[in-house]
Amino acid sequence: MAYINLLPWREKKRKEKQQEFAFIAGGVAVIAAGIWGLIHIQVDGMITGQNNRNNFLEGEIKKVEKQIQEIEELEATKENLLARMNVIQELQSNRPQSVHLMDELVRTLPDGVHLINFVQKGDSIQMQGEAQSNARVSAYMRNIEGSAWLDKPVLDVIETQKIDRSRVAKFTLRAKQTQPRTDDEGGNS
């Protein structure tokens, strides 16, 4: 009987399978390294792209913030101008009141009463004067109450003094300047 040695064939087959396994393992490692490299390049590209977008957005945000600051400055300027315009309009509307006040001061003064000084603060008026008697001061206060442009007279002080053989009543009086209560204010000017 002949003897066949199968050991070298099995060993050769085993070496071939080990080489094939090593080759496949090396190929898989190369492919994995390639995929990892591509993923790394892709992720780096995405990070770079996102950083570029972030930089662009930060630049645009700075532009918008600058525009917002300019708008706020314009709003503040607008508010200042509107406040000035309101003051001017108020002064324009109150301008005829000074004329009416002077006219009413003259019209309400009865004979024998003289104003020495008057001071206006807002719509409040303080008057100092002299009268021939207390009754004339009372008449002046009634005239003020009946006036369309003056209201609410209040007598602060009245003193009777003798000057050159005659008696003089020195007084201090307060009143409020008002608008006439008519439907057509333009008709009263």
Coordinates of N, CA, C and O in Angstrom, one line a residue:
M1 N 0.8 -1.2 0.0 CA 0.0 0.0 0.0 C 0.8 1.3 0.0 O 1.9 1.3 0.7
A2 N 0.4 2.2 -0.7 CA 1.1 3.5 -0.8 C 0.7 4.5 0.2 O -0.5 4.6 0.5
Y3 N 1.6 5.1 0.7 CA 1.3 6.2 1.7 C 1.3 7.6 1.1 O 2.3 7.9 0.4
I4 N 0.3 8.4 1.3 CA 0.2 9.8 0.8 C 0.3 10.7 2.0 O -0.5 10.6 3.0
N5 N 1.2 11.6 1.9 CA 1.4 12.6 3.0 C 0.5 13.8 2.7 O 0.8 14.5 1.8
L6 N -0.6 14.0 3.4 CA -1.5 15.1 3.2 C -1.1 16.3 4.1 O -1.7 17.4 3.9
L7 N -0.1 16.2 4.9 CA 0.2 17.3 5.8 C 0.7 18.5 5.0 O 0.3 19.7 5.4
P8 N 1.6 18.4 4.0 CA 2.0 19.7 3.4 C 0.8 20.4 2.7 O 0.8 21.6 2.6
W9 N -0.1 19.6 2.2 CA -1.2 20.2 1.4 C -2.1 21.0 2.4 O -2.5 22.1 2.1
R10 N -2.3 20.4 3.6 CA -3.1 21.1 4.6 C -2.4 22.3 5.1 O -3.0 23.4 5.3
E11 N -1.1 22.2 5.3 CA -0.3 23.3 5.8 C -0.3 24.4 4.7 O -0.4 25.6 5.0
K12 N -0.1 24.0 3.5 CA -0.1 25.0 2.4 C -1.5 25.7 2.3 O -1.6 26.9 2.1
K13 N -2.6 24.9 2.5 CA -3.9 25.4 2.4 C -4.1 26.4 3.6 O -4.7 27.5 3.4
R14 N -3.6 26.1 4.8 CA -3.7 26.9 5.9 C -2.9 28.2 5.7 O -3.4 29.3 6.0
K15 N -1.7 28.2 5.1 CA -1.0 29.4 4.8 C -1.7 30.2 3.8 O -1.7 31.5 3.9
E16 N -2.3 29.6 2.8 CA -3.0 30.4 1.8 C -4.2 31.1 2.5 O -4.5 32.3 2.2
K17 N -4.9 30.4 3.4 CA -6.1 31.0 4.1 C -5.6 32.1 5.0 O -6.3 33.2 5.1
Q18 N -4.4 32.0 5.6 CA -3.9 33.0 6.5 C -3.5 34.2 5.6 O -3.7 35.4 6.0
Q19 N -2.9 34.0 4.5 CA -2.5 35.1 3.6 C -3.8 35.8 3.1 O -3.8 37.0 3.0
E20 N -4.7 35.0 2.7 CA -6.0 35.5 2.2 C -6.6 36.4 3.3 O -7.1 37.5 3.1
F21 N -6.7 35.9 4.6 CA -7.2 36.6 5.7 C -6.4 37.9 5.9 O -7.0 39.0 6.1
A22 N -5.1 37.8 5.9 CA -4.3 39.0 6.1 C -4.5 40.0 5.0 O -4.6 41.2 5.2
F23 N -4.7 39.5 3.7 CA -4.9 40.4 2.6 C -6.3 41.1 2.8 O -6.4 42.3 2.6
I24 N -7.3 40.3 3.1 CA -8.6 40.9 3.3 C -8.6 41.8 4.5 O -9.2 42.9 4.4
A25 N -8.0 41.4 5.6 CA -7.9 42.3 6.8 C -7.1 43.6 6.4 O -7.5 44.7 6.8
G26 N -6.0 43.5 5.6 CA -5.3 44.7 5.2 C -6.2 45.6 4.3 O -6.2 46.8 4.4
G27 N -6.9 44.9 3.4 CA -7.8 45.7 2.5 C -8.9 46.4 3.3 O -9.2 47.6 3.0
V28 N -9.5 45.7 4.2 CA -10.5 46.3 5.1 C -9.9 47.5 5.9 O -10.5 48.5 6.0
A29 N -8.7 47.3 6.4 CA -8.1 48.4 7.1 C -7.8 49.6 6.2 O -8.0 50.7 6.6
V30 N -7.3 49.3 5.0 CA -7.1 50.4 4.0 C -8.4 51.1 3.7 O -8.5 52.3 3.7
I31 N -9.4 50.3 3.4 CA -10.7 50.9 3.1 C -11.3 51.7 4.3 O -11.8 52.8 4.1
A32 N -11.2 51.1 5.5 CA -11.6 51.8 6.7 C -10.8 53.1 6.9 O -11.4 54.2 7.3
A33 N -9.5 53.1 6.7 CA -8.7 54.3 6.8 C -9.1 55.3 5.8 O -9.2 56.5 6.1
G34 N -9.4 54.8 4.6 CA -9.9 55.7 3.5 C -11.2 56.4 3.8 O -11.4 57.6 3.7
I35 N -12.1 55.5 4.3 CA -13.4 56.1 4.7 C -13.3 57.1 5.9 O -13.9 58.1 5.9
W36 N -12.5 56.7 6.9 CA -12.2 57.6 8.0 C -11.6 58.9 7.5 O -12.0 60.0 8.0
G37 N -10.7 58.8 6.6 CA -10.1 60.0 6.0 C -11.1 60.9 5.3 O -11.1 62.1 5.5
L38 N -12.0 60.2 4.5 CA -13.0 61.0 3.8 C -14.0 61.6 4.8 O -14.4 62.8 4.6
I39 N -14.4 60.9 5.8 CA -15.3 61.4 6.8 C -14.6 62.6 7.5 O -15.2 63.7 7.8
H40 N -13.3 62.5 7.9 CA -12.6 63.5 8.5 C -12.5 64.8 7.6 O -12.7 65.9 8.1
I41 N -12.2 64.6 6.3 CA -12.2 65.7 5.4 C -13.6 66.3 5.3 O -13.7 67.6 5.3
Q42 N -14.6 65.5 5.2 CA -16.0 66.0 5.1 C -16.4 66.8 6.4 O -16.9 67.9 6.3
V43 N -16.1 66.3 7.6 CA -16.4 67.0 8.8 C -15.6 68.3 8.9 O -16.1 69.3 9.3
D44 N -14.3 68.2 8.5 CA -13.5 69.5 8.5 C -14.1 70.5 7.6 O -14.1 71.7 7.9
G45 N -14.5 70.0 6.4 CA -15.2 71.0 5.5 C -16.4 71.5 6.0 O -16.7 72.7 5.9
M46 N -17.2 70.7 6.7 CA -18.5 71.2 7.3 C -18.2 72.2 8.4 O -18.8 73.2 8.6
I47 N -17.1 71.9 9.2 CA -16.8 72.8 10.3 C -16.3 74.1 9.7 O -16.7 75.2 10.2
T48 N -15.5 74.1 8.7 CA -15.0 75.3 8.1 C -16.1 76.1 7.5 O -16.2 77.3 7.6
G49 N -17.0 75.4 6.8 CA -18.2 76.0 6.2 C -19.1 76.7 7.3 O -19.5 77.8 7.1
Q50 N -19.3 76.0 8.4 CA -20.1 76.6 9.5 C -19.4 77.8 10.1 O -20.0 78.8 10.5
N51 N -18.0 77.7 10.3 CA -17.3 78.8 10.8 C -17.4 80.0 9.9 O -17.5 81.2 10.3
N52 N -17.3 79.8 8.6 CA -17.5 80.9 7.6 C -18.9 81.5 7.7 O -19.0 82.7 7.7
R53 N -19.9 80.6 7.8 CA -21.3 81.1 8.0 C -21.4 81.9 9.3 O -22.0 83.0 9.4
N54 N -20.8 81.4 10.4 CA -20.8 82.1 11.7 C -20.2 83.5 11.6 O -20.7 84.5 12.1
N55 N -19.0 83.5 10.9 CA -18.3 84.8 10.7 C -19.1 85.8 9.9 O -19.2 86.9 10.2
F56 N -19.8 85.2 8.9 CA -20.7 86.1 8.0 C -21.8 86.6 8.9 O -22.1 87.8 8.8
L57 N -22.5 85.7 9.7 CA -23.6 86.1 10.5 C -23.1 87.2 11.5 O -23.9 88.1 11.8
E58 N -22.0 87.0 12.1 CA -21.5 87.9 13.1 C -21.2 89.3 12.5 O -21.6 90.3 13.1
G59 N -20.7 89.3 11.3 CA -20.5 90.6 10.5 C -21.9 91.2 10.3 O -22.0 92.4 10.4
E60 N -22.9 90.4 9.8 CA -24.2 91.0 9.6 C -24.9 91.5 10.8 O -25.5 92.5 10.9
I61 N -24.7 90.7 11.9 CA -25.2 91.1 13.2 C -24.6 92.5 13.7 O -25.3 93.4 14.1
K62 N -23.3 92.6 13.5 CA -22.7 93.9 13.8 C -23.3 95.1 13.0 O -23.5 96.2 13.5
K63 N -23.5 94.8 11.7 CA -24.1 95.8 10.8 C -25.5 96.2 11.3 O -25.9 97.3 11.4
V64 N -26.3 95.1 11.6 CA -27.7 95.4 12.1 C -27.7 96.1 13.4 O -28.5 97.0 13.7
E65 N -26.7 95.7 14.3 CA -26.6 96.4 15.6 C -26.3 97.9 15.4 O -26.8 98.8 16.1
K66 N -25.4 98.2 14.5 CA -25.1 99.6 14.1 C -26.3 100.3 13.6 O -26.5 101.4 14.0
Q67 N -27.0 99.6 12.7 CA -28.2 100.2 12.2 C -29.3 100.5 13.3 O -29.9 101.5 13.3
I68 N -29.4 99.5 14.2 CA -30.3 99.7 15.3 C -29.9 100.9 16.2 O -30.7 101.7 16.6
Q69 N -28.6 101.0 16.4 CA -28.1 102.2 17.2 C -28.4 103.5 16.5 O -28.9 104.4 17.1
E70 N -28.2 103.5 15.2 CA -28.6 104.7 14.4 C -30.1 105.0 14.5 O -30.5 106.1 14.6
I71 N -30.9 103.9 14.4 CA -32.3 104.1 14.5 C -32.7 104.7 15.9 O -33.5 105.6 16.0
E72 N -32.1 104.1 16.9 CA -32.4 104.6 18.3 C -32.0 106.1 18.4 O -32.7 106.9 19.0
E73 N -30.8 106.5 17.8 CA -30.4 107.9 17.8 C -31.4 108.7 17.1 O -31.7 109.8 17.5
L74 N -31.9 108.2 15.9 CA -32.9 109.0 15.1 C -34.2 109.1 15.9 O -34.8 110.2 15.9
E75 N -34.6 108.0 16.6 CA -35.8 108.1 17.4 C -35.6 109.1 18.5 O -36.5 109.9 18.8
A76 N -34.4 109.2 19.2 CA -34.2 110.2 20.2 C -34.3 111.6 19.6 O -34.9 112.5 20.2
T77 N -33.7 111.7 18.5 CA -33.7 113.1 17.8 C -35.1 113.4 17.5 O -35.6 114.6 17.6
K78 N -35.9 112.4 17.0 CA -37.3 112.6 16.6 C -38.1 113.1 17.8 O -38.9 114.0 17.8
E79 N -37.9 112.4 19.0 CA -38.6 112.7 20.2 C -38.2 114.1 20.7 O -39.1 114.9 21.1
N80 N -36.9 114.5 20.6 CA -36.5 115.9 20.9 C -37.2 116.9 20.0 O -37.7 117.9 20.5
L81 N -37.2 116.6 18.7 CA -37.9 117.5 17.8 C -39.4 117.6 18.0 O -40.0 118.7 18.0
L82 N -40.0 116.5 18.3 CA -41.5 116.5 18.6 C -41.7 117.3 19.9 O -42.7 118.1 20.0
A83 N -40.9 117.1 20.9 CA -41.0 117.9 22.1 C -40.9 119.4 21.9 O -41.7 120.2 22.4
R84 N -39.9 119.7 21.1 CA -39.7 121.2 20.7 C -40.9 121.7 19.9 O -41.4 122.8 20.2
M85 N -41.4 120.9 19.0 CA -42.5 121.3 18.2 C -43.8 121.5 19.1 O -44.5 122.5 18.9
N86 N -43.9 120.6 20.1 CA -45.1 120.8 21.0 C -44.9 122.0 21.8 O -45.9 122.7 22.1
V87 N -43.7 122.3 22.3 CA -43.5 123.6 23.0 C -43.8 124.8 22.2 O -44.4 125.7 22.6
I88 N -43.3 124.7 20.9 CA -43.5 125.9 20.0 C -45.0 126.0 19.8 O -45.6 127.1 19.8
Q89 N -45.7 124.9 19.5 CA -47.2 125.0 19.3 C -47.9 125.5 20.5 O -48.8 126.3 20.4
E90 N -47.5 125.1 21.7 CA -48.1 125.6 22.9 C -47.8 127.1 23.1 O -48.8 127.8 23.4
L91 N -46.6 127.5 22.8 CA -46.3 128.9 22.9 C -47.1 129.7 21.8 O -47.6 130.8 22.1
Q92 N -47.3 129.1 20.6 CA -48.1 129.8 19.6 C -49.5 129.9 20.0 O -50.2 130.9 19.8
S93 N -50.1 128.8 20.6 CA -51.5 128.9 21.0 C -51.7 129.8 22.2 O -52.7 130.4 22.4
N94 N -50.6 130.0 23.1 CA -50.8 130.8 24.3 C -50.4 132.3 24.0 O -50.6 133.1 24.9
R95 N -49.9 132.5 22.8 CA -49.5 133.9 22.5 C -50.6 134.9 22.6 O -50.4 136.0 23.2
P96 N -51.8 134.6 22.1 CA -52.9 135.6 22.2 C -53.3 135.8 23.7 O -54.0 136.8 24.0
Q97 N -53.1 134.8 24.5 CA -53.5 134.9 25.9 C -52.9 136.1 26.6 O -53.5 136.7 27.5
S98 N -51.6 136.4 26.3 CA -51.0 137.6 27.0 C -51.7 138.8 26.6 O -51.9 139.7 27.5
V99 N -52.1 138.9 25.4 CA -52.9 140.1 24.9 C -54.2 140.2 25.7 O -54.6 141.2 26.2
H100 N -54.9 139.1 25.7 CA -56.2 139.0 26.4 C -56.0 139.3 27.9 O -56.9 140.0 28.5
L101 N -54.9 138.8 28.5 CA -54.7 139.1 29.9 C -54.5 140.6 30.2 O -55.2 141.2 31.1
M102 N -53.7 141.3 29.4 CA -53.5 142.7 29.5 C -54.8 143.5 29.3 O -55.1 144.4 30.1
D103 N -55.6 143.0 28.3 CA -56.8 143.7 28.0 C -57.8 143.5 29.2 O -58.5 144.5 29.6
E104 N -57.9 142.3 29.8 CA -58.8 142.0 30.9 C -58.3 142.8 32.1 O -59.2 143.2 32.9
L105 N -57.0 142.9 32.3 CA -56.6 143.6 33.5 C -57.1 145.1 33.4 O -57.5 145.6 34.5
V106 N -57.0 145.6 32.3 CA -57.5 147.0 32.1 C -59.0 147.1 32.2 O -59.6 148.0 32.9
R107 N -59.7 146.2 31.6 CA -61.2 146.2 31.6 C -61.8 146.0 33.0 O -62.9 146.5 33.3
T108 N -61.1 145.1 33.8 CA -61.7 144.8 35.1 C -61.4 145.8 36.2 O -62.0 145.8 37.2
L109 N -60.4 146.7 35.9 CA -60.0 147.7 37.0 C -61.1 148.7 37.1 O -61.5 149.4 36.2
P110 N -61.7 148.8 38.3 CA -62.7 149.9 38.5 C -62.0 151.2 38.8 O -60.8 151.3 39.0
D111 N -62.7 152.3 38.7 CA -62.1 153.6 39.0 C -61.6 153.6 40.4 O -62.3 153.1 41.3
G112 N -60.5 154.2 40.7 CA -60.0 154.3 42.0 C -59.1 153.2 42.4 O -58.6 153.1 43.6
V113 N -58.8 152.2 41.5 CA -57.9 151.1 41.8 C -56.8 151.2 40.8 O -57.0 151.4 39.6
H114 N -55.5 151.0 41.3 CA -54.3 151.1 40.4 C -53.5 149.9 40.7 O -53.2 149.6 41.9
L115 N -53.0 149.2 39.7 CA -52.1 148.1 39.9 C -50.7 148.6 39.9 O -50.3 149.4 39.0
I116 N -49.9 148.2 40.8 CA -48.5 148.6 40.9 C -47.6 147.6 40.3 O -46.6 147.9 39.6
N117 N -48.0 146.3 40.5 CA -47.1 145.2 40.0 C -48.0 144.0 39.8 O -49.0 143.8 40.6
F118 N -47.7 143.2 38.8 CA -48.3 141.9 38.7 C -47.3 140.9 38.2 O -46.4 141.2 37.4
V119 N -47.4 139.6 38.6 CA -46.5 138.6 38.2 C -47.3 137.4 37.8 O -48.3 137.0 38.5
Q120 N -47.0 136.8 36.6 CA -47.7 135.6 36.1 C -46.7 134.4 36.1 O -45.6 134.5 35.6
K121 N -47.2 133.3 36.7 CA -46.5 132.1 36.7 C -47.5 131.0 36.2 O -48.4 130.7 37.0
G122 N -47.3 130.6 35.0 CA -48.2 129.6 34.4 C -49.5 130.3 34.2 O -49.6 131.4 33.6
D123 N -50.6 129.8 34.8 CA -51.9 130.4 34.7 C -52.3 131.2 36.0 O -53.3 131.8 36.1
S124 N -51.3 131.3 36.9 CA -51.6 132.0 38.2 C -51.0 133.4 38.1 O -49.9 133.6 37.6
I125 N -51.8 134.4 38.5 CA -51.4 135.8 38.4 C -51.5 136.4 39.8 O -52.5 136.2 40.5
Q126 N -50.4 137.1 40.3 CA -50.4 137.8 41.5 C -50.3 139.3 41.2 O -49.5 139.7 40.5
M127 N -51.3 140.0 41.8 CA -51.4 141.5 41.6 C -51.2 142.2 42.9 O -51.8 141.8 43.9
Q128 N -50.5 143.3 42.8 CA -50.3 144.2 43.9 C -50.8 145.6 43.5 O -50.5 146.0 42.3
G129 N -51.5 146.2 44.3 CA -52.0 147.5 43.9 C -52.5 148.4 45.1 O -52.4 148.0 46.2
E130 N -53.1 149.5 44.7 CA -53.7 150.5 45.7 C -55.1 150.8 45.2 O -55.4 150.9 44.0
A131 N -55.9 151.0 46.2 CA -57.3 151.4 46.0 C -57.7 152.5 46.9 O -57.1 152.6 48.0
Q132 N -58.7 153.3 46.5 CA -59.2 154.3 47.4 C -59.9 153.8 48.6 O -60.0 154.5 49.6
S133 N -60.5 152.6 48.5 CA -61.2 152.0 49.6 C -61.2 150.5 49.5 O -60.9 149.9 48.4
N134 N -61.6 149.9 50.6 CA -61.8 148.4 50.5 C -62.9 148.0 49.6 O -62.9 146.9 49.0
A135 N -63.9 148.9 49.5 CA -65.1 148.6 48.6 C -64.6 148.5 47.1 O -65.1 147.7 46.4
R136 N -63.7 149.3 46.8 CA -63.2 149.3 45.4 C -62.4 148.0 45.1 O -62.4 147.4 44.0
V137 N -61.7 147.5 46.1 CA -61.0 146.2 46.0 C -62.0 145.1 45.8 O -61.9 144.2 45.0
S138 N -63.1 145.2 46.6 CA -64.2 144.2 46.4 C -64.8 144.2 45.0 O -65.1 143.2 44.4
A139 N -65.0 145.4 44.5 CA -65.6 145.6 43.2 C -64.6 145.0 42.1 O -65.0 144.4 41.2
Y140 N -63.3 145.2 42.3 CA -62.3 144.6 41.4 C -62.4 143.1 41.4 O -62.4 142.5 40.4
M141 N -62.6 142.5 42.6 CA -62.7 141.1 42.7 C -64.0 140.6 42.0 O -63.9 139.5 41.3
R142 N -65.1 141.3 42.1 CA -66.3 140.9 41.4 C -66.1 141.0 39.9 O -66.6 140.2 39.2
N143 N -65.4 142.0 39.5 CA -65.1 142.2 38.0 C -64.3 141.0 37.5 O -64.5 140.6 36.4
I144 N -63.3 140.6 38.3 CA -62.5 139.5 37.9 C -63.3 138.2 37.8 O -63.2 137.4 36.8
E145 N -64.2 138.0 38.8 CA -65.1 136.8 38.7 C -66.0 136.8 37.5 O -66.3 135.8 36.9
G146 N -66.4 138.0 37.0 CA -67.3 138.2 35.9 C -66.5 138.1 34.5 O -67.1 138.1 33.5
S147 N -65.2 138.1 34.6 CA -64.4 138.1 33.4 C -64.3 136.8 32.7 O -64.4 135.7 33.4
A148 N -64.2 136.8 31.4 CA -64.1 135.5 30.6 C -62.7 135.0 30.7 O -62.4 133.8 30.5
W149 N -61.7 135.9 30.9 CA -60.3 135.5 30.9 C -59.6 135.3 32.2 O -58.5 134.9 32.3
L150 N -60.3 135.8 33.3 CA -59.8 135.7 34.7 C -60.8 135.0 35.5 O -62.0 135.2 35.3
D151 N -60.3 134.3 36.6 CA -61.2 133.6 37.4 C -60.6 133.4 38.8 O -59.4 133.5 39.0
K152 N -61.4 133.0 39.8 CA -61.0 132.6 41.1 C -60.1 133.7 41.8 O -59.0 133.4 42.2
P153 N -60.6 134.9 42.0 CA -59.8 135.9 42.7 C -59.7 135.5 44.2 O -60.7 135.1 44.8
V154 N -58.5 135.7 44.8 CA -58.3 135.4 46.2 C -57.5 136.6 46.8 O -56.4 136.9 46.2
L155 N -58.0 137.2 47.8 CA -57.4 138.4 48.4 C -56.4 137.8 49.5 O -56.8 137.2 50.4
D156 N -55.1 138.1 49.3 CA -54.1 137.7 50.2 C -53.9 138.7 51.4 O -54.0 138.3 52.5
V157 N -53.7 139.9 51.0 CA -53.4 141.0 52.0 C -54.2 142.3 51.6 O -54.2 142.6 50.4
I158 N -54.7 142.9 52.6 CA -55.2 144.3 52.4 C -54.9 145.1 53.6 O -55.1 144.7 54.7
E159 N -54.2 146.2 53.4 CA -53.8 147.1 54.5 C -54.3 148.5 54.2 O -54.1 149.0 53.0
T160 N -54.8 149.2 55.2 CA -55.3 150.5 55.0 C -54.2 151.4 55.6 O -53.8 151.3 56.7
Q161 N -53.7 152.4 54.8 CA -52.7 153.3 55.2 C -53.1 154.7 54.9 O -53.9 155.0 54.0
K162 N -52.6 155.7 55.7 CA -52.9 157.1 55.5 C -51.7 157.7 54.8 O -50.6 157.6 55.3
I163 N -52.0 158.2 53.6 CA -50.9 158.9 52.8 C -51.5 160.2 52.4 O -52.5 160.4 51.7
D164 N -50.7 161.3 52.9 CA -51.1 162.7 52.5 C -52.6 162.9 52.8 O -53.4 163.3 51.9
R165 N -53.1 162.7 54.0 CA -54.4 163.0 54.5 C -55.5 162.2 53.8 O -56.7 162.5 53.8
S166 N -55.1 161.2 53.0 CA -56.1 160.3 52.4 C -55.8 158.9 52.8 O -54.7 158.5 53.0
R167 N -56.8 158.1 52.8 CA -56.7 156.7 53.1 C -56.5 155.9 51.8 O -57.3 156.0 50.9
V168 N -55.5 155.0 51.9 CA -55.2 154.1 50.7 C -55.2 152.7 51.2 O -54.6 152.3 52.2
A169 N -55.9 151.8 50.4 CA -55.9 150.4 50.7 C -54.9 149.7 49.8 O -55.1 149.7 48.6
K170 N -53.8 149.2 50.4 CA -52.8 148.5 49.6 C -53.2 147.0 49.7 O -53.5 146.5 50.8
F171 N -53.2 146.3 48.5 CA -53.7 144.9 48.5 C -52.8 144.0 47.7 O -52.0 144.5 46.8
T172 N -52.9 142.7 48.0 CA -52.2 141.7 47.2 C -53.3 140.7 46.8 O -54.0 140.2 47.7
L173 N -53.5 140.4 45.6 CA -54.6 139.6 45.1 C -54.1 138.6 44.1 O -53.1 138.8 43.3
R174 N -54.6 137.4 44.2 CA -54.3 136.3 43.2 C -55.5 135.9 42.4 O -56.6 136.0 42.9
A175 N -55.2 135.5 41.1 CA -56.3 135.1 40.3 C -55.7 134.0 39.3 O -54.5 133.9 39.2
K176 N -56.6 133.4 38.6 CA -56.2 132.4 37.5 C -56.6 132.9 36.2 O -57.7 133.5 36.0
Q177 N -55.7 132.7 35.2 CA -56.0 133.1 33.8 C -56.7 131.8 33.2 O -56.3 130.7 33.3
T178 N -57.9 132.1 32.5 CA -58.6 131.0 31.9 C -58.9 131.2 30.5 O -58.7 132.4 30.0
Q179 N -59.4 130.2 29.8 CA -59.9 130.4 28.4 C -61.4 130.6 28.5 O -62.1 130.0 29.4
P180 N -62.0 131.4 27.7 CA -63.4 131.6 27.7 C -64.1 130.3 27.3 O -63.6 129.5 26.5
R181 N -65.3 130.0 27.9 CA -66.0 128.8 27.6 C -67.1 129.0 26.6 O -68.2 129.0 26.8
T182 N -66.6 129.2 25.3 CA -67.5 129.3 24.2 C -67.2 128.3 23.2 O -66.2 127.7 23.2
D183 N -68.2 128.0 22.3 CA -68.0 127.0 21.3 C -67.0 127.5 20.2 O -66.3 126.7 19.6
D184 N -67.0 128.8 19.9 CA -66.2 129.3 18.9 C -65.2 130.3 19.6 O -65.5 131.5 19.7
E185 N -64.0 129.8 19.9 CA -63.0 130.6 20.6 C -62.4 131.6 19.6 O -62.0 132.7 20.0
G186 N -62.4 131.3 18.4 CA -61.9 132.2 17.4 C -62.7 133.5 17.3 O -62.2 134.6 16.9
G187 N -64.0 133.5 17.6 CA -64.8 134.6 17.5 C -64.6 135.6 18.6 O -65.0 136.8 18.5
N188 N -63.9 135.2 19.7 CA -63.7 136.2 20.8 C -62.4 136.9 20.7 O -62.0 137.6 21.5
S189 N -61.6 136.7 19.6 CA -60.3 137.3 19.6 C -60.4 138.7 19.0 O -61.3 139.2 18.5

